[in-house]
Amino acid sequence: MSDANAKCFKCKDAVCTEDQLTCQNCKNPFHFMCVGQAESSFRKMSKDRKAGWKCIDCKDVKEKEQNKDKDNRNDQNKEKSKKESKNQERDAFNIEMKTMEENGNKLMDYLNSKFQSLENSIKDQKDDVIKALNLKVKELEEKLEERDQKIADLEDRMDFIENRSRISNVEIRNMPETKNEDVQFLVESIGHTLGISVKEGDIQIAHRVQNRDGSNKNRPIIAHLGSRYIRNKWLKQYKDYKRSGNLVANKINPNLPNSNIYIYEHVTIKTKLLLNEVRAYAKENGIKFVWVKDGMILIKRSESDRHVTKISTKREFETYKIHKNRNFQNV
């Protein structure tokens, strides 16, 4: 018998109950032959198997969802691997610092024991013992100074390595934050506003990071671009754009407020703090230009000055201040 209301979803003809397969997911009825089932196979199908049957469209949707989940897991694994590698570098650095600190403590313990021995020494040998210990103290002080120098060198090197790892990144500041926003699409929109042709792969990943003061208002966006060349193109387009006016949020999205957007190289906190010091010094001493390029702080005293000084560490900055009338390092 045919159900007058049942029509095959594929051929649109009436379908009787005996020849009908109904999709478990979309609930649409089909002739068994319209979905590629042989009659002999169809007649042998159990009631449970018929009840669990799905049409090809619903199966495709499930497969696409599974593939998407697999891609997401792959991306998560890659990000996890990067974090683990960075953690391993940090752990190795911490171990070396701890070892050097322990060695320093051992040296100090040795020094204390020598002073204790001095108190128990024979008075006739007092002057010689004191002289020997003074020499040892000087030696230990030199070793401690050497240790401090090595620590500073390692910290500077770690900061350099971290800046190099960000060489393809830009930091976007003061971009208004909205609920359920697509940060990557937002970055693409900024690129289009700047006149950049954003191709697939140009933006590897984009995400917001915490403000230094812990607030959640307009958190900075970090965009990992495809290469250093692409990053430089973004910075140049931003600089060219600013010649005709500030980049504002409502030019990117009319629904956003009229707030200025800023794009910088993505550098470490240590470099940012040093940059603030250099800018304050430049303001006090009439130095006209201070900027960042490839994680390095650059100084140019005036428009006519042909020399550009490169500063990457606090020690280099201190040396520059001592010899400010000479070039520390020319680019």
PDB file of N, CA and C in Angstrom, residues 6-106:
ATOM      1  N   ALA A   6       3.474  10.192   1.278  1.00  0.00           N
ATOM      2  CA  ALA A   6       4.900   9.850   1.169  1.00  0.00           C
ATOM      3  C   ALA A   6       5.340   9.878  -0.286  1.00  0.00           C
ATOM      4  N   LYS A   7       6.276  10.755  -0.578  1.00  0.00           N
ATOM      5  CA  LYS A   7       6.862  10.837  -1.915  1.00  0.00           C
ATOM      6  C   LYS A   7       8.366  10.717  -1.801  1.00  0.00           C
ATOM      7  N   CYS A   8       8.934  10.011  -2.741  1.00  0.00           N
ATOM      8  CA  CYS A   8      10.392   9.819  -2.751  1.00  0.00           C
ATOM      9  C   CYS A   8      11.076  11.189  -2.885  1.00  0.00           C
ATOM     10  N   PHE A   9      12.001  11.470  -1.975  1.00  0.00           N
ATOM     11  CA  PHE A   9      12.697  12.758  -1.959  1.00  0.00           C
ATOM     12  C   PHE A   9      13.539  12.959  -3.215  1.00  0.00           C
ATOM     13  N   LYS A  10      13.887  11.867  -3.882  1.00  0.00           N
ATOM     14  CA  LYS A  10      14.755  11.956  -5.058  1.00  0.00           C
ATOM     15  C   LYS A  10      13.955  12.041  -6.355  1.00  0.00           C
ATOM     16  N   CYS A  11      13.035  11.060  -6.569  1.00  0.00           N
ATOM     17  CA  CYS A  11      12.295  11.043  -7.853  1.00  0.00           C
ATOM     18  C   CYS A  11      10.943  11.732  -7.766  1.00  0.00           C
ATOM     19  N   LYS A  12      10.495  12.067  -6.516  1.00  0.00           N
ATOM     20  CA  LYS A  12       9.238  12.798  -6.263  1.00  0.00           C
ATOM     21  C   LYS A  12       7.986  11.949  -6.541  1.00  0.00           C
ATOM     22  N   ASP A  13       8.149  10.660  -6.852  1.00  0.00           N
ATOM     23  CA  ASP A  13       7.002   9.771  -7.026  1.00  0.00           C
ATOM     24  C   ASP A  13       6.572   9.207  -5.685  1.00  0.00           C
ATOM     25  N   ALA A  14       5.322   8.756  -5.651  1.00  0.00           N
ATOM     26  CA  ALA A  14       4.817   8.151  -4.423  1.00  0.00           C
ATOM     27  C   ALA A  14       5.616   6.892  -4.103  1.00  0.00           C
ATOM     28  N   VAL A  15       5.787   6.663  -2.807  1.00  0.00           N
ATOM     29  CA  VAL A  15       6.552   5.491  -2.384  1.00  0.00           C
ATOM     30  C   VAL A  15       5.744   4.740  -1.326  1.00  0.00           C
ATOM     31  N   CYS A  16       5.622   3.432  -1.539  1.00  0.00           N
ATOM     32  CA  CYS A  16       4.873   2.620  -0.584  1.00  0.00           C
ATOM     33  C   CYS A  16       5.787   2.191   0.552  1.00  0.00           C
ATOM     34  N   THR A  17       5.175   1.818   1.649  1.00  0.00           N
ATOM     35  CA  THR A  17       5.929   1.464   2.854  1.00  0.00           C
ATOM     36  C   THR A  17       6.879   0.314   2.598  1.00  0.00           C
ATOM     37  N   GLU A  18       6.464  -0.672   1.790  1.00  0.00           N
ATOM     38  CA  GLU A  18       7.291  -1.862   1.550  1.00  0.00           C
ATOM     39  C   GLU A  18       8.570  -1.530   0.787  1.00  0.00           C
ATOM     40  N   ASP A  19       8.557  -0.448  -0.007  1.00  0.00           N
ATOM     41  CA  ASP A  19       9.735  -0.089  -0.821  1.00  0.00           C
ATOM     42  C   ASP A  19      10.457   1.145  -0.274  1.00  0.00           C
ATOM     43  N   GLN A  20      10.127   1.519   0.930  1.00  0.00           N
ATOM     44  CA  GLN A  20      10.594   2.823   1.441  1.00  0.00           C
ATOM     45  C   GLN A  20      11.782   2.684   2.392  1.00  0.00           C
ATOM     46  N   LEU A  21      12.766   3.584   2.192  1.00  0.00           N
ATOM     47  CA  LEU A  21      13.864   3.781   3.146  1.00  0.00           C
ATOM     48  C   LEU A  21      13.780   5.231   3.627  1.00  0.00           C
ATOM     49  N   THR A  22      13.778   5.422   4.937  1.00  0.00           N
ATOM     50  CA  THR A  22      13.680   6.776   5.503  1.00  0.00           C
ATOM     51  C   THR A  22      14.988   7.134   6.203  1.00  0.00           C
ATOM     52  N   CYS A  23      15.541   8.296   5.844  1.00  0.00           N
ATOM     53  CA  CYS A  23      16.823   8.734   6.430  1.00  0.00           C
ATOM     54  C   CYS A  23      16.639   9.038   7.921  1.00  0.00           C
ATOM     55  N   GLN A  24      17.468   8.428   8.718  1.00  0.00           N
ATOM     56  CA  GLN A  24      17.423   8.632  10.173  1.00  0.00           C
ATOM     57  C   GLN A  24      17.650  10.095  10.543  1.00  0.00           C
ATOM     58  N   ASN A  25      18.468  10.795   9.733  1.00  0.00           N
ATOM     59  CA  ASN A  25      18.878  12.157  10.084  1.00  0.00           C
ATOM     60  C   ASN A  25      17.891  13.207   9.571  1.00  0.00           C
ATOM     61  N   CYS A  26      17.654  13.230   8.230  1.00  0.00           N
ATOM     62  CA  CYS A  26      16.791  14.272   7.646  1.00  0.00           C
ATOM     63  C   CYS A  26      15.322  13.859   7.560  1.00  0.00           C
ATOM     64  N   LYS A  27      15.010  12.549   7.830  1.00  0.00           N
ATOM     65  CA  LYS A  27      13.631  12.018   7.851  1.00  0.00           C
ATOM     66  C   LYS A  27      12.977  11.996   6.479  1.00  0.00           C
ATOM     67  N   ASN A  28      13.728  12.176   5.393  1.00  0.00           N
ATOM     68  CA  ASN A  28      13.156  12.135   4.051  1.00  0.00           C
ATOM     69  C   ASN A  28      13.012  10.683   3.581  1.00  0.00           C
ATOM     70  N   PRO A  29      11.848  10.348   2.913  1.00  0.00           N
ATOM     71  CA  PRO A  29      11.648   8.978   2.402  1.00  0.00           C
ATOM     72  C   PRO A  29      12.252   8.832   0.994  1.00  0.00           C
ATOM     73  N   PHE A  30      12.670   7.631   0.661  1.00  0.00           N
ATOM     74  CA  PHE A  30      13.258   7.320  -0.644  1.00  0.00           C
ATOM     75  C   PHE A  30      12.790   5.932  -1.106  1.00  0.00           C
ATOM     76  N   HIS A  31      12.659   5.757  -2.459  1.00  0.00           N
ATOM     77  CA  HIS A  31      12.601   4.390  -3.000  1.00  0.00           C
ATOM     78  C   HIS A  31      13.955   3.733  -2.772  1.00  0.00           C
ATOM     79  N   PHE A  32      13.957   2.456  -2.411  1.00  0.00           N
ATOM     80  CA  PHE A  32      15.251   1.809  -2.164  1.00  0.00           C
ATOM     81  C   PHE A  32      16.108   1.800  -3.422  1.00  0.00           C
ATOM     82  N   MET A  33      15.445   1.700  -4.618  1.00  0.00           N
ATOM     83  CA  MET A  33      16.243   1.662  -5.844  1.00  0.00           C
ATOM     84  C   MET A  33      16.796   3.050  -6.205  1.00  0.00           C
ATOM     85  N   CYS A  34      16.152   4.150  -5.694  1.00  0.00           N
ATOM     86  CA  CYS A  34      16.625   5.510  -5.980  1.00  0.00           C
ATOM     87  C   CYS A  34      17.905   5.844  -5.219  1.00  0.00           C
ATOM     88  N   VAL A  35      18.178   5.073  -4.173  1.00  0.00           N
ATOM     89  CA  VAL A  35      19.404   5.316  -3.412  1.00  0.00           C
ATOM     90  C   VAL A  35      20.429   4.224  -3.641  1.00  0.00           C
ATOM     91  N   GLY A  36      20.242   3.444  -4.739  1.00  0.00           N
ATOM     92  CA  GLY A  36      21.267   2.480  -5.145  1.00  0.00           C
ATOM     93  C   GLY A  36      21.223   1.157  -4.411  1.00  0.00           C
ATOM     94  N   GLN A  37      20.099   0.835  -3.750  1.00  0.00           N
ATOM     95  CA  GLN A  37      19.986  -0.443  -3.052  1.00  0.00           C
ATOM     96  C   GLN A  37      19.408  -1.500  -3.998  1.00  0.00           C
ATOM     97  N   ALA A  38      20.069  -2.630  -4.054  1.00  0.00           N
ATOM     98  CA  ALA A  38      19.524  -3.763  -4.817  1.00  0.00           C
ATOM     99  C   ALA A  38      18.321  -4.317  -4.058  1.00  0.00           C
ATOM    100  N   GLU A  39      17.344  -4.788  -4.802  1.00  0.00           N
ATOM    101  CA  GLU A  39      16.127  -5.279  -4.150  1.00  0.00           C
ATOM    102  C   GLU A  39      16.426  -6.437  -3.206  1.00  0.00           C
ATOM    103  N   SER A  40      17.325  -7.323  -3.634  1.00  0.00           N
ATOM    104  CA  SER A  40      17.646  -8.479  -2.789  1.00  0.00           C
ATOM    105  C   SER A  40      18.269  -8.022  -1.467  1.00  0.00           C
ATOM    106  N   SER A  41      19.124  -7.037  -1.543  1.00  0.00           N
ATOM    107  CA  SER A  41      19.745  -6.517  -0.315  1.00  0.00           C
ATOM    108  C   SER A  41      18.720  -5.791   0.551  1.00  0.00           C
ATOM    109  N   PHE A  42      17.853  -5.025  -0.114  1.00  0.00           N
ATOM    110  CA  PHE A  42      16.851  -4.266   0.627  1.00  0.00           C
ATOM    111  C   PHE A  42      15.911  -5.189   1.393  1.00  0.00           C
ATOM    112  N   ARG A  43      15.474  -6.270   0.724  1.00  0.00           N
ATOM    113  CA  ARG A  43      14.525  -7.176   1.372  1.00  0.00           C
ATOM    114  C   ARG A  43      15.153  -7.883   2.577  1.00  0.00           C
ATOM    115  N   LYS A  44      16.473  -8.022   2.556  1.00  0.00           N
ATOM    116  CA  LYS A  44      17.154  -8.713   3.665  1.00  0.00           C
ATOM    117  C   LYS A  44      17.489  -7.767   4.825  1.00  0.00           C
ATOM    118  N   MET A  45      17.305  -6.459   4.627  1.00  0.00           N
ATOM    119  CA  MET A  45      17.659  -5.499   5.684  1.00  0.00           C
ATOM    120  C   MET A  45      16.764  -5.675   6.910  1.00  0.00           C
ATOM    121  N   SER A  46      17.390  -5.685   8.087  1.00  0.00           N
ATOM    122  CA  SER A  46      16.629  -5.818   9.332  1.00  0.00           C
ATOM    123  C   SER A  46      15.924  -4.497   9.651  1.00  0.00           C
ATOM    124  N   LYS A  47      15.023  -4.577  10.568  1.00  0.00           N
ATOM    125  CA  LYS A  47      14.282  -3.384  10.989  1.00  0.00           C
ATOM    126  C   LYS A  47      15.220  -2.342  11.602  1.00  0.00           C
ATOM    127  N   ASP A  48      16.171  -2.815  12.421  1.00  0.00           N
ATOM    128  CA  ASP A  48      17.120  -1.886  13.064  1.00  0.00           C
ATOM    129  C   ASP A  48      18.019  -1.222  12.033  1.00  0.00           C
ATOM    130  N   ARG A  49      18.444  -1.995  11.048  1.00  0.00           N
ATOM    131  CA  ARG A  49      19.327  -1.438  10.015  1.00  0.00           C
ATOM    132  C   ARG A  49      18.597  -0.371   9.195  1.00  0.00           C
ATOM    133  N   LYS A  50      17.302  -0.651   8.901  1.00  0.00           N
ATOM    134  CA  LYS A  50      16.514   0.357   8.174  1.00  0.00           C
ATOM    135  C   LYS A  50      16.335   1.623   9.036  1.00  0.00           C
ATOM    136  N   ALA A  51      16.137   1.404  10.334  1.00  0.00           N
ATOM    137  CA  ALA A  51      15.920   2.546  11.228  1.00  0.00           C
ATOM    138  C   ALA A  51      17.166   3.420  11.341  1.00  0.00           C
ATOM    139  N   GLY A  52      18.335   2.813  11.193  1.00  0.00           N
ATOM    140  CA  GLY A  52      19.582   3.571  11.312  1.00  0.00           C
ATOM    141  C   GLY A  52      20.149   4.047   9.990  1.00  0.00           C
ATOM    142  N   TRP A  53      19.425   3.816   8.880  1.00  0.00           N
ATOM    143  CA  TRP A  53      19.938   4.158   7.544  1.00  0.00           C
ATOM    144  C   TRP A  53      19.980   5.679   7.350  1.00  0.00           C
ATOM    145  N   LYS A  54      21.052   6.182   6.683  1.00  0.00           N
ATOM    146  CA  LYS A  54      21.202   7.612   6.370  1.00  0.00           C
ATOM    147  C   LYS A  54      21.400   7.794   4.877  1.00  0.00           C
ATOM    148  N   CYS A  55      20.827   8.874   4.333  1.00  0.00           N
ATOM    149  CA  CYS A  55      21.009   9.182   2.916  1.00  0.00           C
ATOM    150  C   CYS A  55      22.423   9.703   2.658  1.00  0.00           C
ATOM    151  N   ILE A  56      22.813   9.728   1.391  1.00  0.00           N
ATOM    152  CA  ILE A  56      24.197  10.096   1.025  1.00  0.00           C
ATOM    153  C   ILE A  56      24.522  11.539   1.418  1.00  0.00           C
ATOM    154  N   ASP A  57      23.518  12.462   1.349  1.00  0.00           N
ATOM    155  CA  ASP A  57      23.773  13.860   1.713  1.00  0.00           C
ATOM    156  C   ASP A  57      24.118  13.997   3.194  1.00  0.00           C
ATOM    157  N   CYS A  58      23.388  13.282   4.047  1.00  0.00           N
ATOM    158  CA  CYS A  58      23.652  13.352   5.489  1.00  0.00           C
ATOM    159  C   CYS A  58      24.982  12.707   5.836  1.00  0.00           C
ATOM    160  N   LYS A  59      25.328  11.625   5.115  1.00  0.00           N
ATOM    161  CA  LYS A  59      26.637  10.995   5.340  1.00  0.00           C
ATOM    162  C   LYS A  59      27.764  11.959   4.981  1.00  0.00           C
ATOM    163  N   ASP A  60      27.593  12.697   3.855  1.00  0.00           N
ATOM    164  CA  ASP A  60      28.632  13.652   3.430  1.00  0.00           C
ATOM    165  C   ASP A  60      28.831  14.741   4.469  1.00  0.00           C
ATOM    166  N   VAL A  61      27.715  15.232   5.050  1.00  0.00           N
ATOM    167  CA  VAL A  61      27.814  16.267   6.072  1.00  0.00           C
ATOM    168  C   VAL A  61      28.621  15.775   7.259  1.00  0.00           C
ATOM    169  N   LYS A  62      28.360  14.531   7.676  1.00  0.00           N
ATOM    170  CA  LYS A  62      29.085  13.964   8.823  1.00  0.00           C
ATOM    171  C   LYS A  62      30.568  13.834   8.518  1.00  0.00           C
ATOM    172  N   GLU A  63      30.891  13.368   7.272  1.00  0.00           N
ATOM    173  CA  GLU A  63      32.304  13.211   6.896  1.00  0.00           C
ATOM    174  C   GLU A  63      33.029  14.565   6.885  1.00  0.00           C
ATOM    175  N   LYS A  64      32.317  15.605   6.373  1.00  0.00           N
ATOM    176  CA  LYS A  64      32.931  16.942   6.354  1.00  0.00           C
ATOM    177  C   LYS A  64      33.212  17.436   7.775  1.00  0.00           C
ATOM    178  N   GLU A  65      32.249  17.178   8.690  1.00  0.00           N
ATOM    179  CA  GLU A  65      32.456  17.587  10.077  1.00  0.00           C
ATOM    180  C   GLU A  65      33.640  16.855  10.688  1.00  0.00           C
ATOM    181  N   GLN A  66      33.757  15.547  10.380  1.00  0.00           N
ATOM    182  CA  GLN A  66      34.883  14.770  10.910  1.00  0.00           C
ATOM    183  C   GLN A  66      36.209  15.290  10.371  1.00  0.00           C
ATOM    184  N   ASN A  67      36.221  15.614   9.050  1.00  0.00           N
ATOM    185  CA  ASN A  67      37.456  16.157   8.450  1.00  0.00           C
ATOM    186  C   ASN A  67      37.831  17.503   9.072  1.00  0.00           C
ATOM    187  N   LYS A  68      36.798  18.322   9.342  1.00  0.00           N
ATOM    188  CA  LYS A  68      37.063  19.619   9.953  1.00  0.00           C
ATOM    189  C   LYS A  68      37.649  19.444  11.350  1.00  0.00           C
ATOM    190  N   ASP A  69      37.051  18.493  12.121  1.00  0.00           N
ATOM    191  CA  ASP A  69      37.584  18.211  13.465  1.00  0.00           C
ATOM    192  C   ASP A  69      39.024  17.746  13.385  1.00  0.00           C
ATOM    193  N   LYS A  70      39.337  16.920  12.368  1.00  0.00           N
ATOM    194  CA  LYS A  70      40.709  16.414  12.205  1.00  0.00           C
ATOM    195  C   LYS A  70      41.676  17.563  11.913  1.00  0.00           C
ATOM    196  N   ASP A  71      41.242  18.503  11.025  1.00  0.00           N
ATOM    197  CA  ASP A  71      42.101  19.662  10.704  1.00  0.00           C
ATOM    198  C   ASP A  71      42.352  20.508  11.953  1.00  0.00           C
ATOM    199  N   ASN A  72      41.278  20.688  12.759  1.00  0.00           N
ATOM    200  CA  ASN A  72      41.436  21.474  13.985  1.00  0.00           C
ATOM    201  C   ASN A  72      42.418  20.817  14.943  1.00  0.00           C
ATOM    202  N   ARG A  73      42.330  19.483  15.036  1.00  0.00           N
ATOM    203  CA  ARG A  73      43.263  18.769  15.923  1.00  0.00           C
ATOM    204  C   ARG A  73      44.695  18.911  15.427  1.00  0.00           C
ATOM    205  N   ASN A  74      44.869  18.855  14.085  1.00  0.00           N
ATOM    206  CA  ASN A  74      46.224  19.019  13.527  1.00  0.00           C
ATOM    207  C   ASN A  74      46.800  20.398  13.860  1.00  0.00           C
ATOM    208  N   ASP A  75      45.943  21.446  13.732  1.00  0.00           N
ATOM    209  CA  ASP A  75      46.403  22.805  14.054  1.00  0.00           C
ATOM    210  C   ASP A  75      46.777  22.911  15.532  1.00  0.00           C
ATOM    211  N   GLN A  76      45.940  22.287  16.383  1.00  0.00           N
ATOM    212  CA  GLN A  76      46.223  22.325  17.816  1.00  0.00           C
ATOM    213  C   GLN A  76      47.528  21.617  18.142  1.00  0.00           C
ATOM    214  N   ASN A  77      47.769  20.481  17.438  1.00  0.00           N
ATOM    215  CA  ASN A  77      49.014  19.735  17.678  1.00  0.00           C
ATOM    216  C   ASN A  77      50.236  20.555  17.275  1.00  0.00           C
ATOM    217  N   LYS A  78      50.126  21.268  16.131  1.00  0.00           N
ATOM    218  CA  LYS A  78      51.243  22.110  15.685  1.00  0.00           C
ATOM    219  C   LYS A  78      51.527  23.214  16.702  1.00  0.00           C
ATOM    220  N   GLU A  79      50.450  23.864  17.181  1.00  0.00           N
ATOM    221  CA  GLU A  79      50.623  24.936  18.156  1.00  0.00           C
ATOM    222  C   GLU A  79      51.214  24.395  19.454  1.00  0.00           C
ATOM    223  N   LYS A  80      50.751  23.191  19.835  1.00  0.00           N
ATOM    224  CA  LYS A  80      51.278  22.566  21.053  1.00  0.00           C
ATOM    225  C   LYS A  80      52.761  22.270  20.910  1.00  0.00           C
ATOM    226  N   SER A  81      53.151  21.798  19.694  1.00  0.00           N
ATOM    227  CA  SER A  81      54.559  21.480  19.447  1.00  0.00           C
ATOM    228  C   SER A  81      55.426  22.734  19.555  1.00  0.00           C
ATOM    229  N   LYS A  82      54.931  23.861  19.022  1.00  0.00           N
ATOM    230  CA  LYS A  82      55.681  25.118  19.113  1.00  0.00           C
ATOM    231  C   LYS A  82      55.862  25.540  20.573  1.00  0.00           C
ATOM    232  N   LYS A  83      54.755  25.411  21.350  1.00  0.00           N
ATOM    233  CA  LYS A  83      54.832  25.798  22.752  1.00  0.00           C
ATOM    234  C   LYS A  83      55.808  24.905  23.517  1.00  0.00           C
ATOM    235  N   GLU A  84      55.763  23.588  23.207  1.00  0.00           N
ATOM    236  CA  GLU A  84      56.669  22.668  23.896  1.00  0.00           C
ATOM    237  C   GLU A  84      58.122  22.999  23.587  1.00  0.00           C
ATOM    238  N   SER A  85      58.405  23.356  22.320  1.00  0.00           N
ATOM    239  CA  SER A  85      59.773  23.706  21.934  1.00  0.00           C
ATOM    240  C   SER A  85      60.244  24.953  22.684  1.00  0.00           C
ATOM    241  N   LYS A  86      59.355  25.917  22.790  1.00  0.00           N
ATOM    242  CA  LYS A  86      59.709  27.151  23.494  1.00  0.00           C
ATOM    243  C   LYS A  86      59.911  26.873  24.987  1.00  0.00           C
ATOM    244  N   ASN A  87      59.035  26.008  25.541  1.00  0.00           N
ATOM    245  CA  ASN A  87      59.169  25.657  26.954  1.00  0.00           C
ATOM    246  C   ASN A  87      60.489  24.937  27.229  1.00  0.00           C
ATOM    247  N   GLN A  88      60.905  24.080  26.280  1.00  0.00           N
ATOM    248  CA  GLN A  88      62.171  23.368  26.438  1.00  0.00           C
ATOM    249  C   GLN A  88      63.343  24.346  26.459  1.00  0.00           C
ATOM    250  N   GLU A  89      63.304  25.352  25.580  1.00  0.00           N
ATOM    251  CA  GLU A  89      64.365  26.367  25.568  1.00  0.00           C
ATOM    252  C   GLU A  89      64.400  27.130  26.893  1.00  0.00           C
ATOM    253  N   ARG A  90      63.204  27.483  27.394  1.00  0.00           N
ATOM    254  CA  ARG A  90      63.145  28.216  28.651  1.00  0.00           C
ATOM    255  C   ARG A  90      63.638  27.358  29.813  1.00  0.00           C
ATOM    256  N   ASP A  91      63.244  26.067  29.809  1.00  0.00           N
ATOM    257  CA  ASP A  91      63.686  25.172  30.884  1.00  0.00           C
ATOM    258  C   ASP A  91      65.203  25.024  30.882  1.00  0.00           C
ATOM    259  N   ALA A  92      65.789  24.891  29.683  1.00  0.00           N
ATOM    260  CA  ALA A  92      67.250  24.764  29.590  1.00  0.00           C
ATOM    261  C   ALA A  92      67.934  26.022  30.121  1.00  0.00           C
ATOM    262  N   PHE A  93      67.362  27.161  29.790  1.00  0.00           N
ATOM    263  CA  PHE A  93      67.899  28.438  30.278  1.00  0.00           C
ATOM    264  C   PHE A  93      67.822  28.510  31.809  1.00  0.00           C
ATOM    265  N   ASN A  94      66.663  28.092  32.372  1.00  0.00           N
ATOM    266  CA  ASN A  94      66.483  28.137  33.824  1.00  0.00           C
ATOM    267  C   ASN A  94      67.455  27.196  34.539  1.00  0.00           C
ATOM    268  N   ILE A  95      67.690  26.025  33.932  1.00  0.00           N
ATOM    269  CA  ILE A  95      68.626  25.066  34.530  1.00  0.00           C
ATOM    270  C   ILE A  95      70.031  25.660  34.586  1.00  0.00           C
ATOM    271  N   GLU A  96      70.437  26.305  33.488  1.00  0.00           N
ATOM    272  CA  GLU A  96      71.774  26.906  33.450  1.00  0.00           C
ATOM    273  C   GLU A  96      71.892  28.028  34.473  1.00  0.00           C
ATOM    274  N   MET A  97      70.823  28.824  34.622  1.00  0.00           N
ATOM    275  CA  MET A  97      70.841  29.892  35.616  1.00  0.00           C
ATOM    276  C   MET A  97      70.958  29.328  37.037  1.00  0.00           C
ATOM    277  N   LYS A  98      70.215  28.239  37.282  1.00  0.00           N
ATOM    278  CA  LYS A  98      70.245  27.633  38.607  1.00  0.00           C
ATOM    279  C   LYS A  98      71.627  27.075  38.922  1.00  0.00           C
ATOM    280  N   THR A  99      72.258  26.445  37.909  1.00  0.00           N
ATOM    281  CA  THR A  99      73.601  25.892  38.100  1.00  0.00           C
ATOM    282  C   THR A  99      74.598  27.000  38.428  1.00  0.00           C
ATOM    283  N   MET A 100      74.519  28.097  37.693  1.00  0.00           N
ATOM    284  CA  MET A 100      75.434  29.209  37.941  1.00  0.00           C
ATOM    285  C   MET A 100      75.206  29.814  39.327  1.00  0.00           C
ATOM    286  N   GLU A 101      73.937  29.876  39.750  1.00  0.00           N
ATOM    287  CA  GLU A 101      73.635  30.408  41.080  1.00  0.00           C
ATOM    288  C   GLU A 101      74.197  29.489  42.168  1.00  0.00           C
ATOM    289  N   GLU A 102      74.055  28.170  41.963  1.00  0.00           N
ATOM    290  CA  GLU A 102      74.597  27.213  42.930  1.00  0.00           C
ATOM    291  C   GLU A 102      76.111  27.328  43.026  1.00  0.00           C
ATOM    292  N   ASN A 103      76.766  27.491  41.873  1.00  0.00           N
ATOM    293  CA  ASN A 103      78.222  27.668  41.876  1.00  0.00           C
ATOM    294  C   ASN A 103      78.623  28.935  42.629  1.00  0.00           C
ATOM    295  N   GLY A 104      77.845  29.994  42.425  1.00  0.00           N
ATOM    296  CA  GLY A 104      78.116  31.237  43.138  1.00  0.00           C
ATOM    297  C   GLY A 104      77.949  31.063  44.644  1.00  0.00           C
ATOM    298  N   ASN A 105      76.906  30.313  45.040  1.00  0.00           N
ATOM    299  CA  ASN A 105      76.681  30.058  46.465  1.00  0.00           C
ATOM    300  C   ASN A 105      77.826  29.236  47.071  1.00  0.00           C
ATOM    301  N   LYS A 106      78.315  28.276  46.280  1.00  0.00           N
ATOM    302  CA  LYS A 106      79.445  27.464  46.752  1.00  0.00           C
ATOM    303  C   LYS A 106      80.691  28.332  46.966  1.00  0.00           C
TER     304      LYS A 106
END
